[in-house]
XYZ file of C-alpha atoms in Angstrom:
736
model
C -12.398 -9.872 19.964
C -15.241 -10.082 16.967
C -14.640 -12.629 15.263
C -15.175 -16.204 16.158
C -13.050 -17.911 15.258
C -9.275 -18.603 13.479
C -7.722 -22.269 12.834
C -5.125 -23.297 10.443
C -6.989 -25.098 6.757
C -3.864 -27.081 6.712
C -5.331 -28.617 3.363
C -7.017 -25.794 2.011
C -4.109 -24.835 -0.044
C -4.324 -27.646 -1.976
C -7.621 -27.623 -2.297
C -8.461 -24.582 -3.131
C -5.659 -26.168 -6.493
C -7.087 -28.797 -6.960
C -10.405 -27.298 -7.035
C -9.503 -24.940 -9.338
C -7.645 -27.074 -11.734
C -10.903 -29.013 -12.141
C -12.654 -26.514 -12.606
C -10.569 -24.963 -15.709
C -10.893 -28.649 -16.631
C -14.539 -27.595 -16.870
C -14.054 -25.100 -18.319
C -12.129 -26.609 -21.310
C -13.943 -30.050 -22.045
C -17.197 -27.581 -21.728
C -19.770 -26.128 -24.510
C -18.586 -22.817 -23.663
C -15.222 -22.658 -25.372
C -17.045 -23.773 -28.383
C -19.615 -20.608 -27.465
C -16.397 -18.258 -26.567
C -14.486 -19.485 -30.038
C -17.833 -18.299 -31.556
C -17.959 -15.446 -30.582
C -13.442 -14.488 -30.301
C -14.207 -15.384 -34.712
C -16.926 -11.914 -34.749
C -13.654 -10.322 -32.917
C -10.559 -8.117 -34.587
C -8.342 -6.887 -32.571
C -5.055 -5.129 -34.209
C -2.112 -4.352 -32.720
C -0.081 -0.666 -34.018
C 2.945 0.099 -33.735
C 3.341 0.576 -29.839
C 1.145 -2.075 -28.766
C -1.931 -0.025 -28.718
C -4.810 -2.461 -28.777
C -7.770 -1.240 -31.059
C -10.434 -3.937 -30.357
C -13.532 -4.220 -33.329
C -16.245 -6.043 -32.749
C -19.800 -6.478 -33.786
C -21.610 -5.974 -30.548
C -20.512 -4.021 -27.835
C -20.393 -7.198 -26.376
C -17.822 -8.307 -28.829
C -15.819 -5.881 -28.703
C -15.760 -5.935 -24.171
C -14.827 -9.810 -25.107
C -11.797 -8.691 -27.409
C -11.077 -5.299 -24.676
C -10.533 -8.047 -22.539
C -8.933 -10.837 -23.134
C -6.189 -7.820 -24.867
C -6.217 -6.129 -21.502
C -4.695 -9.727 -20.341
C -2.659 -9.827 -22.981
C -0.901 -6.929 -21.770
C -1.346 -7.549 -17.912
C -2.839 -10.137 -16.506
C -0.552 -10.007 -13.022
C -3.123 -6.254 -12.495
C -6.044 -7.377 -13.921
C -6.270 -10.137 -11.502
C -5.035 -8.330 -8.510
C -7.527 -5.337 -8.790
C -10.285 -7.807 -8.704
C -8.581 -9.816 -6.108
C -8.771 -6.997 -4.503
C -12.425 -5.327 -5.118
C -13.819 -8.566 -4.359
C -11.891 -8.908 -0.723
C -10.027 -11.758 -1.768
C -6.143 -10.153 -1.771
C -5.463 -11.477 1.699
C -5.228 -15.123 0.454
C -2.529 -13.998 -2.015
C -0.657 -11.351 -0.256
C -1.219 -12.154 3.383
C -3.062 -11.346 6.751
C -1.670 -7.727 6.136
C -4.818 -7.271 3.430
C -7.423 -9.010 5.767
C -9.202 -5.704 6.447
C -9.337 -4.710 3.527
C -11.113 -7.754 2.205
C -12.916 -6.833 5.434
C -13.638 -3.476 3.953
C -14.659 -4.460 0.742
C -17.286 -7.397 2.269
C -18.791 -4.785 4.517
C -20.299 -2.835 1.335
C -20.736 -5.810 -0.486
C -20.367 -9.663 -1.041
C -20.969 -11.976 -3.181
C -24.535 -12.597 -2.914
C -25.173 -8.620 -3.318
C -23.143 -9.027 -6.184
C -24.785 -11.387 -7.768
C -28.295 -10.405 -7.207
C -27.053 -6.779 -8.372
C -25.828 -8.563 -11.892
C -29.464 -10.544 -12.000
C -31.382 -7.002 -11.467
C -29.542 -5.385 -14.232
C -31.115 -5.094 -17.447
C -29.678 -7.359 -20.448
C -27.786 -5.433 -22.708
C -25.463 -4.541 -19.385
C -25.798 -8.672 -18.177
C -24.461 -9.265 -22.127
C -20.899 -7.060 -21.282
C -20.789 -8.537 -18.043
C -20.915 -11.889 -18.809
C -18.282 -10.766 -22.513
C -15.979 -9.371 -19.686
C -15.674 -12.243 -18.283
C -16.431 -14.811 -21.341
C -13.020 -12.555 -22.205
C -10.993 -13.559 -19.570
C -12.036 -16.847 -19.012
C -10.781 -17.449 -23.050
C -7.645 -15.408 -22.514
C -6.701 -17.991 -19.501
C -8.685 -21.052 -21.657
C -5.534 -20.527 -24.193
C -2.895 -19.279 -21.811
C -2.702 -22.525 -19.497
C 1.444 -21.229 -19.477
C -0.382 -17.916 -17.452
C -0.632 -18.939 -13.793
C -3.403 -17.101 -11.840
C -2.190 -16.351 -8.232
C -5.546 -16.859 -7.162
C -8.758 -16.171 -9.710
C -8.550 -18.765 -12.309
C -12.394 -18.648 -13.119
C -13.156 -15.086 -14.223
C -17.388 -14.267 -13.004
C -19.792 -11.541 -15.105
C -21.251 -10.417 -10.904
C -17.742 -9.421 -9.919
C -17.673 -5.779 -12.447
C -20.522 -4.905 -9.701
C -17.644 -4.604 -7.258
C -15.132 -2.431 -9.184
C -18.361 -0.041 -11.192
C -17.483 3.358 -11.029
C -13.219 3.585 -13.007
C -11.040 4.415 -10.273
C -10.083 0.843 -8.387
C -10.700 2.703 -4.601
C -12.631 5.320 -5.387
C -14.954 6.174 -2.279
C -14.410 3.037 -0.181
C -10.506 3.299 -0.048
C -11.560 6.426 1.957
C -12.784 4.192 4.839
C -9.535 3.353 7.149
C -9.019 -0.446 7.174
C -7.064 0.012 10.151
C -9.635 1.325 12.107
C -12.140 -1.654 11.025
C -9.482 -4.078 12.605
C -8.870 -2.079 15.852
C -12.855 -2.200 16.375
C -13.417 -6.300 14.866
C -10.494 -7.715 16.162
C -10.243 -5.503 19.913
C -13.259 -3.706 19.859
C -10.467 -0.859 19.846
C -11.613 3.251 19.416
C -8.447 5.035 17.025
C -9.827 8.547 18.345
C -10.223 11.308 15.469
C -7.568 12.238 12.797
C -6.308 15.525 12.862
C -9.251 16.142 10.394
C -11.471 15.885 13.219
C -13.096 12.570 11.061
C -11.812 8.801 11.175
C -11.323 8.378 7.126
C -8.317 8.105 5.204
C -6.765 11.582 4.382
C -3.811 12.303 2.721
C -0.236 12.543 3.784
C 1.099 16.245 3.622
C 4.382 15.013 1.410
C 1.614 11.859 -0.606
C 2.140 12.638 -4.302
C -1.532 14.230 -4.558
C -3.501 11.802 -6.735
C -5.403 13.437 -8.449
C -4.934 14.827 -12.044
C -5.216 17.669 -14.210
C -8.378 18.211 -17.216
C -8.460 21.384 -18.804
C -10.904 22.250 -21.586
C -10.244 24.707 -24.563
C -13.813 26.054 -27.228
C -12.593 27.535 -30.350
C -12.287 30.562 -29.535
C -8.832 30.133 -27.958
C -7.712 26.915 -30.144
C -5.822 27.936 -33.842
C -8.417 26.005 -35.542
C -11.698 27.148 -33.899
C -11.851 23.362 -32.370
C -12.958 23.364 -29.066
C -9.600 20.733 -27.381
C -8.594 18.631 -24.179
C -6.374 17.567 -21.967
C -6.286 14.129 -20.260
C -3.633 13.716 -17.784
C -4.620 11.437 -15.035
C -2.101 11.851 -12.086
C -2.130 7.450 -11.196
C 0.153 5.098 -9.932
C 2.604 4.700 -12.900
C 1.543 1.310 -15.150
C -2.228 1.868 -13.251
C -4.223 2.765 -16.469
C -3.611 0.581 -20.140
C -4.622 2.703 -23.396
C -7.162 1.139 -25.382
C -9.404 1.756 -28.280
C -12.795 -0.200 -28.700
C -15.040 -0.604 -31.407
C -18.622 -1.566 -32.558
C -20.933 -2.153 -35.271
C -23.698 -0.202 -32.297
C -21.963 2.539 -32.361
C -19.257 2.340 -29.985
C -15.608 4.128 -30.954
C -13.798 4.401 -27.456
C -10.808 5.533 -27.189
C -8.954 6.197 -23.925
C -7.099 5.021 -20.725
C -9.161 1.818 -19.177
C -8.125 0.502 -15.152
C -7.240 -3.391 -16.129
C -9.857 -5.265 -16.512
C -12.515 -2.256 -17.057
C -14.537 -2.896 -20.026
C -15.664 0.498 -20.266
C -13.214 3.289 -20.643
C -12.389 5.066 -18.298
C -11.104 8.623 -19.334
C -10.905 9.156 -23.196
C -13.197 10.491 -26.358
C -15.290 9.169 -28.704
C -15.776 10.744 -32.216
C -17.720 13.482 -30.609
C -17.034 14.347 -27.253
C -14.647 13.576 -24.530
C -14.098 12.720 -21.120
C -12.080 13.207 -18.321
C -11.763 12.672 -14.995
C -10.394 14.598 -12.227
C -10.509 13.483 -7.983
C -13.098 16.484 -6.950
C -12.528 16.207 -3.092
C -15.693 16.875 -2.169
C -17.676 15.607 0.503
C -19.772 12.545 -0.059
C -18.726 10.242 2.060
C -20.390 10.737 6.111
C -19.550 9.036 9.325
C -21.916 8.470 11.568
C -22.185 7.797 15.233
C -24.958 5.718 16.470
C -25.034 4.871 20.070
C -25.738 1.401 20.472
C -28.426 -0.183 23.473
C -28.264 -4.086 23.994
C -31.407 -5.643 24.925
C -32.867 -9.083 25.057
C -29.063 -10.203 24.429
C -29.362 -8.280 20.908
C -28.437 -5.054 19.710
C -30.017 -1.775 18.976
C -29.636 1.797 17.827
C -30.950 4.910 18.890
C -32.942 7.047 15.900
C -34.793 9.585 17.383
C -37.554 7.915 20.027
C -37.380 4.802 18.428
C -34.619 1.961 18.973
C -33.589 -0.376 15.756
C -32.321 -3.382 15.403
C -28.632 -3.691 14.403
C -28.165 -5.559 11.507
C -25.443 -8.123 11.864
C -24.320 -11.043 9.502
C -21.217 -13.445 9.156
C -18.290 -12.345 7.061
C -15.891 -15.918 6.925
C -12.364 -14.995 4.836
C -9.038 -15.991 4.208
C -5.886 -15.607 4.576
C -1.911 -16.871 3.712
C 0.605 -17.802 6.113
C 3.703 -19.043 4.519
C 2.023 -22.240 3.362
C -1.298 -21.928 5.282
C -4.307 -20.915 4.776
C -5.943 -19.701 7.807
C -9.854 -17.950 7.605
C -11.438 -15.692 9.837
C -15.214 -15.185 10.370
C -16.048 -11.763 11.329
C -19.566 -10.865 12.830
C -20.983 -7.430 11.125
C -22.899 -4.865 11.888
C -24.709 -2.727 9.972
C -27.554 0.630 10.400
C -29.301 2.583 7.917
C -26.650 4.583 7.263
C -24.049 1.813 6.214
C -22.236 -1.260 7.902
C -20.098 0.080 11.514
C -16.639 0.591 10.656
C -15.075 2.073 13.503
C -15.460 3.566 16.742
C -15.469 7.090 18.302
C -14.980 6.840 22.048
C -17.566 5.064 23.450
C -19.813 5.739 19.714
C -19.721 3.013 16.911
C -19.998 4.558 13.513
C -21.545 3.392 10.373
C -20.092 4.828 7.025
C -22.189 6.304 4.361
C -21.117 6.110 0.798
C -22.467 6.033 -3.326
C -23.070 2.300 -3.964
C -25.626 1.736 -6.602
C -23.186 -0.577 -8.760
C -25.686 -1.046 -11.985
C -26.302 2.102 -12.059
C -22.913 3.155 -11.840
C -21.633 0.573 -14.496
C -24.948 1.881 -16.747
C -23.575 5.486 -16.526
C -19.729 4.304 -17.102
C -20.674 2.839 -19.413
C -23.216 4.478 -21.790
C -20.964 7.675 -20.993
C -18.251 6.561 -23.834
C -21.030 6.381 -26.624
C -22.915 9.754 -26.004
C -23.136 12.268 -28.915
C -23.586 16.097 -28.121
C -23.772 17.977 -24.786
C -27.248 17.167 -24.203
C -27.039 13.210 -24.395
C -24.553 13.713 -21.876
C -25.432 15.980 -19.749
C -28.613 13.278 -19.641
C -26.174 10.588 -18.589
C -24.620 12.756 -15.871
C -27.977 12.970 -15.102
C -27.741 8.758 -13.409
C -25.465 10.355 -10.655
C -23.224 8.217 -9.301
C -20.037 9.060 -10.381
C -19.021 10.224 -6.623
C -15.198 11.170 -6.858
C -14.905 12.677 -9.376
C -15.623 15.380 -11.496
C -16.101 16.038 -14.823
C -13.883 18.417 -17.255
C -15.688 17.426 -21.261
C -15.481 18.947 -24.614
C -17.008 17.999 -27.686
C -17.249 18.478 -31.596
C -20.081 20.676 -31.513
C -17.532 23.805 -29.583
C -19.085 23.123 -26.186
C -17.148 22.822 -22.855
C -17.809 21.758 -19.161
C -16.949 20.529 -16.343
C -19.118 18.888 -13.414
C -17.551 19.407 -9.318
C -18.665 16.436 -8.730
C -22.060 14.390 -9.525
C -22.952 12.209 -6.694
C -24.530 14.810 -3.506
C -26.841 13.513 -0.435
C -29.282 16.121 0.378
C -28.327 16.997 3.812
C -29.000 19.772 6.557
C -26.361 22.796 5.391
C -25.973 23.805 9.289
C -24.326 21.093 10.093
C -20.751 19.934 9.440
C -20.524 17.026 7.433
C -16.790 16.568 7.107
C -16.778 15.504 10.843
C -19.055 12.419 12.793
C -22.277 13.265 12.970
C -24.965 12.217 15.409
C -26.958 9.295 13.682
C -28.897 9.280 16.588
C -30.979 12.933 15.196
C -33.298 12.457 12.714
C -32.171 15.942 11.599
C -28.788 14.040 9.799
C -30.155 11.775 7.449
C -29.072 11.809 4.308
C -32.314 12.641 1.872
C -32.461 11.694 -1.781
C -30.093 13.506 -3.652
C -29.713 17.120 -5.223
C -30.668 16.951 -9.076
C -28.076 17.606 -11.934
C -29.320 21.416 -12.166
C -28.581 22.170 -8.791
C -24.352 20.592 -8.375
C -21.518 22.904 -9.532
C -21.525 22.874 -13.315
C -20.227 25.064 -16.155
C -20.950 25.606 -19.400
C -18.870 27.389 -22.061
C -17.789 29.870 -19.859
C -17.169 33.564 -22.055
C -13.607 33.041 -20.882
C -13.407 29.759 -22.990
C -11.300 27.612 -20.756
C -11.822 25.762 -17.752
C -9.380 23.405 -16.009
C -9.722 21.397 -12.567
C -6.613 20.151 -10.441
C -8.323 18.708 -7.601
C -8.795 21.994 -7.051
C -11.732 24.675 -5.803
C -14.315 24.592 -8.975
C -14.562 28.960 -7.681
C -11.713 29.591 -10.044
C -11.863 26.816 -12.292
C -13.219 29.668 -14.788
C -11.847 32.477 -14.499
C -13.987 35.342 -13.023
C -16.653 33.300 -15.212
C -16.023 30.777 -12.126
C -19.293 29.508 -9.911
C -19.386 31.300 -6.650
C -19.366 29.196 -3.490
C -22.606 31.056 -1.211
C -24.870 29.974 -4.188
C -24.122 26.318 -3.181
C -23.617 23.819 0.521
C -20.570 24.282 1.695
C -20.047 20.331 1.153
C -19.958 20.230 -2.716
C -16.822 22.063 -3.030
C -14.493 22.107 0.780
C -11.438 21.498 -1.520
C -9.091 24.407 -1.134
C -7.049 25.950 -3.931
C -3.585 24.425 -4.371
C -1.001 25.475 -7.408
C -1.179 23.270 -9.647
C -4.960 25.696 -9.860
C -3.018 28.390 -9.420
C -0.392 27.237 -12.500
C -3.322 26.523 -14.865
C -4.927 29.354 -14.427
C -2.196 31.840 -15.776
C -1.277 30.099 -18.463
C -4.907 29.326 -19.707
C -5.116 33.327 -19.127
C -3.211 33.798 -22.432
C -3.934 30.914 -23.839
C -3.817 31.677 -28.016
C -3.908 30.051 -31.078
C -3.395 26.114 -29.127
C -2.465 23.249 -30.982
C -2.093 20.290 -30.217
C 1.510 20.476 -30.102
C 0.933 23.508 -28.060
C -1.278 22.627 -25.654
C 0.832 19.682 -24.769
C 3.965 22.524 -24.054
C 1.361 24.473 -21.435
C 0.474 21.536 -19.829
C 4.021 20.255 -19.049
C 5.206 24.500 -18.294
C 8.274 23.570 -16.400
C 6.872 26.481 -14.087
C 6.705 25.720 -10.113
C 4.627 27.847 -7.982
C 4.991 26.906 -4.964
C 8.024 27.909 -5.040
C 7.803 31.082 -6.573
C 5.918 31.479 -2.530
C 8.306 29.515 -0.352
C 12.575 30.442 -1.797
C 12.171 34.147 -1.427
C 11.949 33.521 2.369
C 14.785 31.315 2.722
C 16.756 33.851 0.641
C 15.375 36.800 2.616
C 16.096 34.912 5.712
C 20.090 35.033 4.532
C 20.640 38.376 3.701
C 19.672 38.993 6.854
C 20.870 36.109 8.348
C 24.417 36.429 6.849
C 26.010 33.810 7.511
C 29.631 33.220 6.831
C 29.763 29.448 5.445
C 30.969 29.961 1.973
C 29.411 26.819 0.839
C 25.956 27.838 2.289
C 26.968 31.498 0.487
C 26.720 29.433 -2.778
C 24.551 27.351 -2.661
C 21.747 30.217 -1.565
C 22.980 31.677 -4.969
C 21.951 29.766 -6.975
C 18.117 29.652 -4.827
C 18.539 33.786 -5.680
C 18.710 33.230 -9.537
C 16.678 30.684 -9.867
C 13.406 31.281 -12.520
C 11.346 28.098 -10.254
C 11.605 26.737 -13.456
C 12.114 22.731 -13.386
C 14.332 21.000 -15.383
C 16.901 18.018 -15.497
C 19.653 20.140 -15.624
C 18.870 22.707 -12.425
C 20.863 21.873 -9.608
C 18.255 24.785 -7.922
C 15.041 21.940 -8.232
C 17.781 19.588 -6.576
C 17.712 21.742 -3.826
C 14.575 23.482 -3.461
C 12.978 20.199 -4.161
C 14.461 18.557 -0.638
C 14.592 21.844 1.183
C 10.883 21.535 0.920
C 9.951 18.222 1.559
C 12.857 18.722 5.544
C 10.952 22.019 5.773
C 7.202 20.149 5.378
C 8.390 17.295 7.695
C 10.420 18.714 10.565
C 9.594 22.729 10.521
C 7.572 24.757 13.080
C 4.302 25.134 10.892
C 1.113 24.895 13.333
C -1.234 21.758 13.413
C -3.747 21.966 10.300
C -2.413 23.886 7.796
C -2.623 23.133 3.931
C -0.153 22.756 1.750
C -0.275 26.420 0.691
C -0.498 27.465 4.471
C 1.957 26.175 5.021
C 4.373 27.849 2.307
C 2.779 31.003 3.572
C 4.486 30.455 6.908
C 7.504 28.915 5.919
C 8.448 32.283 4.148
C 6.821 35.129 5.955
C 6.623 34.028 9.583
C 9.207 30.325 10.467
C 12.209 31.700 12.322
C 14.701 32.730 10.149
C 17.065 30.697 11.994
C 15.037 27.757 11.557
C 14.592 28.227 7.145
C 18.496 28.498 6.868
C 19.351 25.488 9.181
C 16.962 23.506 7.566
C 18.541 24.683 4.467
C 22.259 23.425 5.404
C 20.780 20.235 6.662
C 19.535 19.800 2.898
C 23.066 20.804 0.935
C 24.596 18.454 4.092
C 22.190 15.673 2.794
C 22.423 16.401 -1.151
C 26.402 15.997 -0.339
C 26.800 12.879 1.573
C 23.880 11.053 -1.155
C 25.232 12.620 -4.312
C 28.681 13.501 -3.851
C 28.282 17.228 -4.266
C 25.736 19.048 -3.835
C 24.967 21.103 -6.557
C 23.924 18.357 -8.450
C 21.585 18.467 -11.326
C 18.185 17.165 -10.395
C 18.102 14.455 -13.809
C 21.038 12.739 -11.612
C 18.664 12.636 -9.114
C 15.291 12.826 -9.969
C 14.730 8.924 -11.837
C 12.510 6.619 -14.113
C 12.932 2.890 -13.685
C 10.747 0.220 -14.770
C 11.960 -3.026 -14.349
C 9.752 -6.365 -14.402
C 6.159 -6.754 -14.507
C 6.099 -6.604 -10.692
C 3.028 -4.211 -9.351
C 5.822 -2.561 -6.430
C 9.390 -1.763 -8.350
C 12.291 -3.394 -7.559
C 14.140 0.101 -7.198
C 18.038 -0.274 -8.002
C 20.944 2.315 -8.580
C 23.406 0.548 -9.887
C 20.454 -0.434 -12.560
C 19.828 1.699 -15.432
C 17.412 4.417 -15.340
C 16.964 7.593 -17.199
C 16.567 11.514 -16.189
C 13.191 13.058 -15.957
C 13.210 16.635 -15.361
C 9.351 16.995 -14.333
C 8.127 17.542 -10.199
C 6.339 16.954 -7.926
C 2.397 18.499 -8.356
C 2.477 19.489 -4.498
C 5.294 22.361 -5.720
C 2.530 23.585 -8.635
C 4.131 21.237 -11.425
C 1.319 20.132 -13.954
C 2.999 17.723 -15.335
C 2.987 15.797 -12.046
C 6.165 13.199 -10.717
C 6.001 12.017 -7.730
C 9.124 10.098 -6.622
C 10.695 8.996 -3.425
C 13.740 7.161 -2.611
C 13.174 3.061 -2.192
C 16.541 1.882 0.060
C 18.045 4.036 -2.853
C 20.246 7.239 -2.781
C 18.194 8.389 -6.232
C 14.035 9.451 -6.384
C 12.734 7.157 -8.693
C 8.964 7.964 -9.699
C 5.995 6.182 -9.296
C 2.617 8.172 -9.528
C 2.211 11.325 -11.555
C 2.043 11.509 -15.696
C 0.756 8.341 -16.531
C -1.721 7.847 -19.340
C -2.023 11.899 -20.803
C -3.676 12.241 -24.141
C -4.931 15.404 -25.778
C -7.521 15.533 -28.107
C -9.071 18.247 -30.704
C -12.603 17.951 -31.962
C -14.056 19.196 -35.522
C -15.077 17.350 -38.333
C -12.366 14.675 -37.802
C -11.302 13.992 -34.424
C -7.324 14.007 -33.868
C -4.900 12.705 -30.626
C -1.507 12.513 -29.324
C -1.022 10.377 -26.597
C 2.456 9.267 -24.557
C 2.114 5.975 -21.547
C 4.397 6.067 -18.457
C 7.001 3.934 -20.325
C 4.660 1.625 -22.590
C 2.054 -0.487 -23.055
C 2.763 -4.088 -21.617
C 3.959 -5.415 -18.171
C 5.697 -8.001 -19.216
C 9.979 -7.785 -19.614
C 9.874 -9.540 -22.711
C 7.795 -7.332 -24.928
C 9.282 -4.856 -26.988
C 6.088 -2.285 -25.477
C 7.684 -3.191 -21.797
C 9.370 0.147 -21.722
C 9.534 1.424 -25.626
C 7.649 4.503 -24.704
C 10.200 5.450 -22.049
C 12.507 7.412 -23.864
C 9.487 9.725 -25.023
C 7.910 9.542 -21.541
C 11.316 11.508 -20.364
C 11.389 13.933 -23.553
C 7.618 14.536 -23.818
C 7.846 13.750 -27.488
C 3.443 12.468 -27.717
C 2.544 9.933 -30.506
C -0.134 10.578 -32.702
C -3.002 8.519 -32.220
C -4.630 5.928 -34.693
C -8.191 6.542 -34.484
C -9.978 6.262 -37.472
C -9.612 2.166 -38.936
C -8.001 3.435 -42.391
C -5.175 5.422 -39.596
C -4.423 2.037 -37.257
C -4.380 -0.892 -40.694
C -1.799 1.713 -41.894
C 0.037 1.533 -38.172
C -0.693 -1.992 -37.987
C 2.331 -4.847 -36.575
C -0.267 -7.310 -35.629
C -3.716 -8.000 -36.539
C -5.432 -11.423 -35.019
C -9.218 -13.098 -33.320
C -8.251 -13.593 -29.751
C -6.845 -16.903 -29.736
C -4.931 -16.586 -31.890
C -1.024 -17.063 -31.203
C 0.682 -13.576 -32.100
C 3.827 -12.126 -32.204
C 3.088 -8.694 -30.854
């Protein structure tokens, strides 16, 4: 209803391809090729024995140039897709279903606005953005066999869309489905079960977050601080990289494909790990719209303000054709209109300061101590994450979020607020000193597992009454419970012991859930011998996951079936549901669902007592973003479990027209770091560094991943050179 016209552009695909070829031809004959070649000569890439690129440049811009070139070598497919998504052109590749994802991107920033943001950047940042574009474009120039799906040329303004670190970040909380309902049909979808219009993860969805631990010297064998970097992301979502320059850059860690800064990692003096804080930093403002004289206004206090309008043209693919829609978009001072609640238009406000966010994300990687790190955090644009920190001076710290608008604490901002009432407005940002932070707690440890910060340092944690309720609405979870138990007892930690702790197999969720099942059986006393045998397995289980465990197979499917079919009241979180099912759910319901679980395992796997490793698998078939999982192709058994159950080493697996479960998210890049006179680290990457099935580094870490056998990180140049398998300048064809 709100688009102006739609028509097929039958020649547009041909014209687009012709234009792309012309553009590449222009680049190939342009003087900028000479500039690229000169810059490439200042960059050295050393690939180690696991294919990790160690990029050395004279300047930071040189390092960025080489870093992006190396990322494209490893997985141009993901680099391109991330930017196709971020700039709002994914429907041109993947079809109409992505049209409203594209519109969402354009609601928050147009190409013209991105260019303006780039032009307003400080000169040093503009140079890095230019190096970003040049590194990718030089890769495409020197690899004509690579055929981009859409983006044949990258521009220096593109990082403005992709500035904080997480590819989705805050914007993915804005519902594309609701945008479609409003802009396509002028309809309201109403509020979700949380009382808002924002996207919330499904109850059974693998938690998209992370674990971060910082450990002080009082709990380590060496007396040095340590850091666990344990993001839980989609597999193959980040590559492992090392970027070094003669201007002070020497950062190692994980980079989301296409970024020019190390997102989660360390340098010689400091380390940083981001976890999803789930703080309330995205707000919905219900606007009262008035039409006068053919124009739109919205109420704000006693005045009527004009609704800003703009036209956005979007192309989308249908078969071999490109079609186009033009939308009229709307905005108030609260932000773009994203959906309707009843007859109210809703503007969704979130942090959108691309230049400052890029400055914070990049300069973070060059800080040398806690004071410098704290000054960087005062930029306050790391909105979607908490940050776990450790350094060579022995400091440990945690920042629970970094961007907090000042709001009226008497209002509930977890639900839409009245945009016509000026008291609902944001009133600047809380200074860093007012946000939730933990610095060097006497416990000697800090943890965050996407859980409440009010347990992050044991008895020395922050107190909820000291902060506005919107700063930390997240409840505790089983991973947080698990982490606290382990860290309270941790002593004389080494890197290997920290890995062991981070992969502790105990599952505290089942410590709660399973006794209620056994109790129901003992009271009901069913006569089915198969059920009795399965219950005895559960009764004798130690609640630890392993490849050999039959109890793990039963528990996983029992919990999954309970959450799908059980009678728990609406509105309970997962921990509350487990308490309900073990204490209040009808005993017969527990037994019925467990009986169904036994039958399900028998039907799918031939026997109910199937070990977990025969069900839970790792498989990497090709370089596509969505893997075509297949029970008939080779895969590896995995002795990890879902973070929902309290597994610190999260492994989110599901079936995909298969009987077996295949992992797609959870532990991806993981590192443990020890600071001291010299930094030491170990890491693991799901599958391997390369997205090319023909590369030896496509799956050379897969068995290590399954066996939890970390590799030593080569950080210092002499160590890198000892393990070098290829040394080259960008543009040189080498066998990596």
